[in-house]
Amino acid sequence: MPSRGLVISLPSYDKESNEYSANSSMEVVNNHADWSFVGKKPFGVLLLALMLLPLMIVIGIALAPFVFEGFGYVRSWSFTLFIMALFFNAAHVFGLQRKVFSMGTRALYIPFTLMIFFTCILFMFLYAFASLLSLISVFDSLKYSIRLIITYVIILGLNIALTYVCARICILLFRASPNSKVLLLSTVVIEGEKAVRMESMTSSNGGQFTPAAGTPMGMPPKQPDISAPRWDQKTFEGRAKHFFSTVNPFNILISSDDLEKSRKIVMDYKEGKFPDRLTVGELWKAKEAFDSAYHPETGDKMFILGRMSSQVPCNMILNGGLLTFRSNFPSVVFWHWLNQSFNAVVNYTNRSGDGASNQRLLTSYACATTGAVSTALFLNSLVKVGKSTYAAKLAISQVVLSRIAMAASTMVTVPLLMKLIENRKWFMRRKWLAAPIQTLIAGFTLAFSTPLGCAFFEQNASIYVANLEEKVRKDIEGRPNAPKVVYYNKGL
């Protein structure tokens, strides 16, 4: 007769078989402790940094000769993160992430991995804000003592480092999530140097808690077609899902080595070569990383600031600057020059096909940065979209509409929200919050408007041959088995 009470058991971990099995509830936690966890890369080292860096920030603020406004909040959430990270590290050192609670016929365990992911998401934004606040404080401290300057430079470095640590953990866990579904991280356990997906455990299966096999590629009846996007590009929903994965700002944190591994997996798969242990989920993750960093036509690795995954963080800073420093003439000139320079880089990086000559690129860049002239004019000379002028104009108009939608959402949302808060007493006493608040609002808005704007039109668009200019149409119709529809990459 099954027990109605709560039975607590600690599964042991066999590194040889890579399996977990539930033991007696009287097992001592120390027998399953992994004392080397904090030294293992990447997760052990990152979780240790997640604990030590906020503690150092708390100490730095406490030792500062003068505490600028706003750092009381930074100290509070840094201490909170320190306590949470201490708990996470202790849980993983003592093997509590593998501890199973059996209640009747159900087996439950604490989803530490999911908790860590959402904790890092929250604190990544908080420390991005704290980094901006620290940068402002560094400039404010220049008129005071050298000790104050050094203190806030160190605090700035710690905040930037902690933002990176949180972002790095998020990207690693996102890549480890089954089928890119974050909530399924509840089935994933961190083991220091890796994240392992576990099958659900029930009392009826003898208490086994083993790594899930995934979906081995081997020779499945139908292999995934990675030459096309994962989702149906004929629907807005499918295009939105595709661009949410491609434009994901976490993609810029993928290391060069990991990108090269993803490229090799994709290229080998196209040639019919792949490891037997490769799963469908791993294949699509490699494809998403490949698509985010390599040009779809030329196959070249794209400049990091020109990738679509850089759109959110870069435009977040640019829009924050444009909206904050709009009353000073030199500032207006600088931010518009910087914005148009970034746009020129993005336009060229995401061009359709091979690039133009250096002279034509320089001319286009000069036009863009000096006057922010008509996008269609300089794009038409910058980008080769094939031999059809009509298709080129159509592609440019679609890209322009998408870009307008991306920018308009931010330029409307930020002023409206700032209008709501600028008369608040807490804000009137802290006018310096305008820049970081506007930047964070812009970043949040762009995280959604960028992929949704890209999804307005298909990237590999189609056009009827009958709609092409006469010369091109006759050339196509004169070929054997002439198609009625042709395709072109409109660019992004």
Coordinates of C-alpha atoms in Angstrom, one line a residue, residues 171-470:
I171 CA 22.2 31.9 -23.4
L172 CA 23.7 28.6 -22.3
L173 CA 20.5 27.5 -20.6
F174 CA 18.4 28.7 -23.5
R175 CA 20.6 26.5 -25.8
A176 CA 20.2 23.6 -23.4
S177 CA 16.4 24.0 -23.3
P178 CA 14.6 21.1 -25.1
N179 CA 13.2 22.2 -28.4
S180 CA 14.0 25.8 -27.4
K181 CA 11.1 25.8 -24.9
V182 CA 12.3 27.6 -21.8
L183 CA 9.7 26.1 -19.5
L184 CA 11.1 22.7 -20.3
L185 CA 14.3 23.7 -18.4
S186 CA 12.3 22.2 -15.4
T187 CA 13.5 18.9 -16.8
V188 CA 17.1 19.9 -17.1
V189 CA 19.8 19.4 -14.4
I190 CA 23.1 21.4 -14.2
E191 CA 26.1 19.2 -13.6
G192 CA 28.9 21.8 -13.5
E193 CA 30.3 21.3 -17.0
K194 CA 27.1 20.4 -18.7
A195 CA 23.3 20.6 -18.5
V196 CA 21.5 17.2 -18.8
R197 CA 17.9 16.7 -19.6
M198 CA 16.1 14.2 -17.3
E199 CA 13.0 12.1 -17.8
S200 CA 10.2 12.6 -15.4
M201 CA 10.3 10.1 -12.5
T202 CA 7.4 8.4 -10.8
S203 CA 7.2 5.9 -8.0
S204 CA 5.8 3.3 -10.4
N205 CA 9.0 3.1 -12.5
G206 CA 11.2 2.1 -9.6
G207 CA 12.6 5.5 -8.8
Q208 CA 14.7 5.8 -11.9
F209 CA 15.8 9.3 -12.9
T210 CA 17.8 9.0 -16.1
P211 CA 19.0 11.4 -18.8
A212 CA 16.4 11.6 -21.6
A213 CA 17.6 10.1 -24.8
G214 CA 16.4 12.9 -27.0
T215 CA 15.6 12.1 -30.6
P216 CA 18.6 10.5 -32.2
M217 CA 19.1 11.4 -35.8
G218 CA 20.6 8.1 -37.0
M219 CA 18.5 7.4 -40.1
P220 CA 15.0 8.6 -39.2
P221 CA 12.2 8.0 -41.6
K222 CA 12.2 11.7 -42.6
Q223 CA 15.1 13.9 -41.9
P224 CA 14.5 17.6 -41.2
D225 CA 15.0 20.0 -44.1
I226 CA 17.3 22.7 -42.8
S227 CA 17.7 24.4 -46.1
A228 CA 14.4 26.1 -45.2
P229 CA 13.5 27.8 -41.9
R230 CA 12.1 25.6 -39.2
W231 CA 8.6 27.2 -39.3
D232 CA 6.3 27.9 -42.2
Q233 CA 7.3 31.2 -43.8
K234 CA 4.0 31.6 -45.6
T235 CA 2.3 32.6 -42.3
F236 CA 3.1 35.6 -40.1
E237 CA 3.2 33.3 -37.0
G238 CA 5.9 31.1 -38.7
R239 CA 8.0 34.1 -39.8
A240 CA 7.7 35.7 -36.3
K241 CA 8.9 32.4 -34.6
H242 CA 11.8 32.3 -37.1
F243 CA 12.9 35.9 -36.5
F244 CA 12.5 35.6 -32.7
S245 CA 15.1 32.8 -32.8
T246 CA 17.3 34.6 -35.4
V247 CA 17.1 38.1 -33.9
N248 CA 17.5 36.8 -30.4
P249 CA 20.1 39.2 -28.8
F250 CA 21.6 36.3 -26.8
N251 CA 23.0 35.0 -30.1
I252 CA 25.7 37.7 -30.1
L253 CA 27.1 36.0 -27.0
I254 CA 27.7 32.8 -28.8
S255 CA 31.5 32.3 -28.9
S256 CA 33.4 32.0 -32.2
D257 CA 34.2 28.3 -31.4
D258 CA 30.5 27.5 -30.8
L259 CA 29.6 29.3 -34.0
E260 CA 32.2 27.3 -35.9
K261 CA 30.8 24.0 -34.4
S262 CA 27.3 25.0 -35.5
R263 CA 28.5 25.9 -39.0
K264 CA 30.3 22.5 -39.2
I265 CA 27.1 20.6 -38.0
V266 CA 25.0 22.5 -40.6
M267 CA 27.5 22.1 -43.5
D268 CA 28.1 18.4 -42.7
Y269 CA 24.4 17.7 -42.4
K270 CA 23.8 19.2 -45.9
E271 CA 26.4 16.8 -47.2
G272 CA 24.7 13.9 -45.5
K273 CA 27.2 13.5 -42.7
F274 CA 26.2 13.8 -39.0
P275 CA 27.0 12.1 -35.7
D276 CA 24.8 9.3 -34.6
R277 CA 24.1 11.0 -31.3
L278 CA 22.9 14.3 -32.9
T279 CA 19.3 15.0 -31.9
V280 CA 16.8 17.0 -33.9
G281 CA 16.8 19.7 -31.3
E282 CA 20.5 20.0 -31.4
L283 CA 20.4 20.2 -35.2
W284 CA 17.9 23.1 -35.2
K285 CA 19.8 24.9 -32.4
A286 CA 23.0 24.7 -34.6
K287 CA 21.0 25.9 -37.6
E288 CA 19.6 28.9 -35.6
A289 CA 23.1 29.9 -34.4
F290 CA 24.4 29.5 -38.0
D291 CA 21.6 31.6 -39.4
S292 CA 22.2 34.4 -36.9
A293 CA 25.9 34.8 -37.8
Y294 CA 26.4 33.7 -41.4
H295 CA 25.0 35.4 -44.5
P296 CA 22.2 33.2 -46.2
E297 CA 23.6 33.7 -49.7
T298 CA 27.4 34.2 -49.5
G299 CA 27.9 32.0 -46.4
D300 CA 30.3 34.6 -45.0
K301 CA 30.5 35.3 -41.3
M302 CA 28.8 38.6 -40.7
F303 CA 30.3 41.5 -38.8
I304 CA 28.9 41.2 -35.2
L305 CA 27.4 44.7 -35.1
G306 CA 25.7 44.2 -38.4
R307 CA 23.9 41.0 -37.4
M308 CA 20.2 41.2 -36.8
S309 CA 20.9 39.8 -33.3
S310 CA 22.7 43.1 -32.5
Q311 CA 19.6 45.1 -33.4
V312 CA 18.1 45.1 -30.0
P313 CA 21.1 46.0 -27.8
C314 CA 22.5 48.5 -30.3
N315 CA 19.2 50.3 -31.1
M316 CA 18.4 50.3 -27.4
I317 CA 21.5 52.5 -26.8
L318 CA 21.0 54.6 -30.0
N319 CA 17.3 55.3 -29.3
G320 CA 18.1 56.1 -25.7
G321 CA 20.7 58.6 -26.8
L322 CA 18.5 60.1 -29.5
L323 CA 15.6 60.6 -27.1
T324 CA 17.7 61.9 -24.2
F325 CA 20.1 64.3 -25.9
R326 CA 17.7 66.0 -28.3
S327 CA 18.1 69.6 -27.2
N328 CA 21.9 70.1 -27.6
F329 CA 23.0 70.7 -31.3
P330 CA 26.4 68.8 -31.1
S331 CA 24.7 65.9 -29.3
V332 CA 21.9 65.7 -32.0
V333 CA 24.5 65.7 -34.8
F334 CA 26.6 63.0 -33.0
W335 CA 23.7 60.7 -32.2
H336 CA 22.2 61.0 -35.7
W337 CA 25.6 60.3 -37.3
L338 CA 26.1 57.3 -35.0
N339 CA 22.6 56.0 -35.8
Q340 CA 23.0 56.4 -39.6
S341 CA 26.5 54.7 -39.4
F342 CA 24.9 51.8 -37.6
N343 CA 22.1 51.6 -40.2
A344 CA 24.6 51.6 -43.0
V345 CA 26.5 48.7 -41.4
V346 CA 23.3 46.7 -40.9
N347 CA 22.1 47.4 -44.5
Y348 CA 25.4 46.3 -46.0
T349 CA 25.8 43.2 -43.7
N350 CA 22.3 42.0 -44.5
R351 CA 22.4 42.8 -48.2
S352 CA 21.0 40.5 -50.8
G353 CA 24.0 38.8 -52.5
D354 CA 27.5 40.0 -52.9
G355 CA 28.7 43.5 -51.9
A356 CA 29.3 46.5 -54.2
S357 CA 32.6 48.2 -54.8
N358 CA 34.3 50.2 -52.1
Q359 CA 33.8 53.5 -53.9
R360 CA 30.0 52.9 -54.2
L361 CA 29.9 51.8 -50.6
L362 CA 31.7 54.9 -49.5
T363 CA 29.4 57.1 -51.5
S364 CA 26.3 55.4 -50.0
Y365 CA 27.7 55.8 -46.5
A366 CA 28.4 59.5 -47.0
C367 CA 24.9 60.1 -48.2
A368 CA 23.4 58.2 -45.3
T369 CA 25.5 59.9 -42.5
T370 CA 25.5 63.4 -43.8
G371 CA 21.8 63.8 -44.6
A372 CA 19.9 60.6 -43.7
V373 CA 18.6 60.8 -47.3
S374 CA 16.0 58.6 -48.9
T375 CA 16.7 55.0 -47.9
A376 CA 15.7 53.7 -51.2
L377 CA 18.2 55.8 -53.1
F378 CA 21.3 54.7 -51.2
L379 CA 20.2 51.1 -50.8
N380 CA 19.7 50.8 -54.5
S381 CA 23.3 51.7 -55.2
L382 CA 24.6 49.7 -52.2
V383 CA 22.9 46.4 -52.7
K384 CA 22.9 44.0 -55.7
V385 CA 19.5 42.3 -55.7
G386 CA 19.8 40.5 -59.0
K387 CA 19.1 41.6 -62.6
S388 CA 15.5 42.7 -62.0
T389 CA 15.1 46.4 -61.2
Y390 CA 11.5 45.8 -60.3
A391 CA 12.3 43.1 -57.8
A392 CA 15.0 45.4 -56.3
K393 CA 12.5 48.2 -55.8
L394 CA 10.0 45.8 -54.3
A395 CA 12.6 44.4 -51.9
I396 CA 13.7 47.9 -50.8
S397 CA 10.2 49.1 -50.2
Q398 CA 9.4 46.0 -48.0
V399 CA 12.6 46.5 -46.0
V400 CA 11.9 50.2 -45.5
L401 CA 8.4 49.4 -44.2
S402 CA 9.7 46.9 -41.8
R403 CA 12.4 49.3 -40.5
I404 CA 9.8 52.1 -40.1
A405 CA 7.6 49.7 -38.0
M406 CA 10.6 48.7 -35.8
A407 CA 11.6 52.3 -35.2
A408 CA 8.1 53.8 -34.9
S409 CA 7.2 51.4 -32.1
T410 CA 10.1 52.7 -29.9
M411 CA 9.6 56.4 -30.8
V412 CA 6.0 56.2 -29.9
T413 CA 6.2 53.9 -26.8
V414 CA 9.1 55.7 -25.0
P415 CA 7.7 59.3 -25.1
L416 CA 4.3 58.1 -24.0
L417 CA 5.6 56.1 -21.1
M418 CA 8.0 58.9 -20.1
K419 CA 5.1 61.4 -20.2
L420 CA 3.4 59.2 -17.6
I421 CA 6.3 59.1 -15.2
E422 CA 8.0 62.5 -15.7
N423 CA 5.6 64.3 -13.3
R424 CA 5.9 61.7 -10.6
K425 CA 7.6 63.0 -7.4
W426 CA 10.2 60.2 -7.2
F427 CA 11.2 61.0 -10.8
M428 CA 11.3 64.8 -10.4
R429 CA 13.8 64.2 -7.5
R430 CA 15.9 62.0 -9.8
K431 CA 16.1 63.6 -13.2
W432 CA 19.3 61.6 -13.9
L433 CA 17.1 58.5 -14.3
A434 CA 15.7 59.7 -17.7
A435 CA 18.6 58.3 -19.8
P436 CA 18.7 54.8 -18.2
I437 CA 14.8 54.5 -18.1
Q438 CA 14.4 55.5 -21.7
T439 CA 17.2 53.1 -22.8
L440 CA 15.6 50.2 -20.9
I441 CA 12.1 51.0 -22.3
A442 CA 13.6 51.1 -25.8
G443 CA 15.3 47.8 -25.3
F444 CA 12.2 46.1 -24.0
T445 CA 10.1 47.5 -27.0
L446 CA 12.8 46.5 -29.6
A447 CA 12.9 43.0 -28.2
F448 CA 9.5 42.5 -29.7
S449 CA 9.3 45.1 -32.5
T450 CA 12.5 43.9 -34.2
P451 CA 11.4 40.2 -34.9
L452 CA 7.8 41.2 -35.6
G453 CA 8.9 43.9 -38.0
C454 CA 11.2 41.5 -39.8
A455 CA 8.2 39.1 -40.1
F456 CA 6.0 41.5 -42.1
F457 CA 7.3 40.0 -45.4
E458 CA 9.0 36.8 -46.4
Q459 CA 12.8 37.0 -46.6
N460 CA 12.9 34.7 -49.6
A461 CA 10.1 36.4 -51.4
S462 CA 8.4 35.3 -54.6
I463 CA 7.4 37.3 -57.7
Y464 CA 5.5 36.3 -60.8
V465 CA 7.6 36.3 -64.0
A466 CA 4.8 38.1 -65.8
N467 CA 5.3 41.1 -63.4
L468 CA 9.0 41.5 -64.3
E469 CA 10.3 44.1 -66.7
E470 CA 10.1 43.0 -70.4

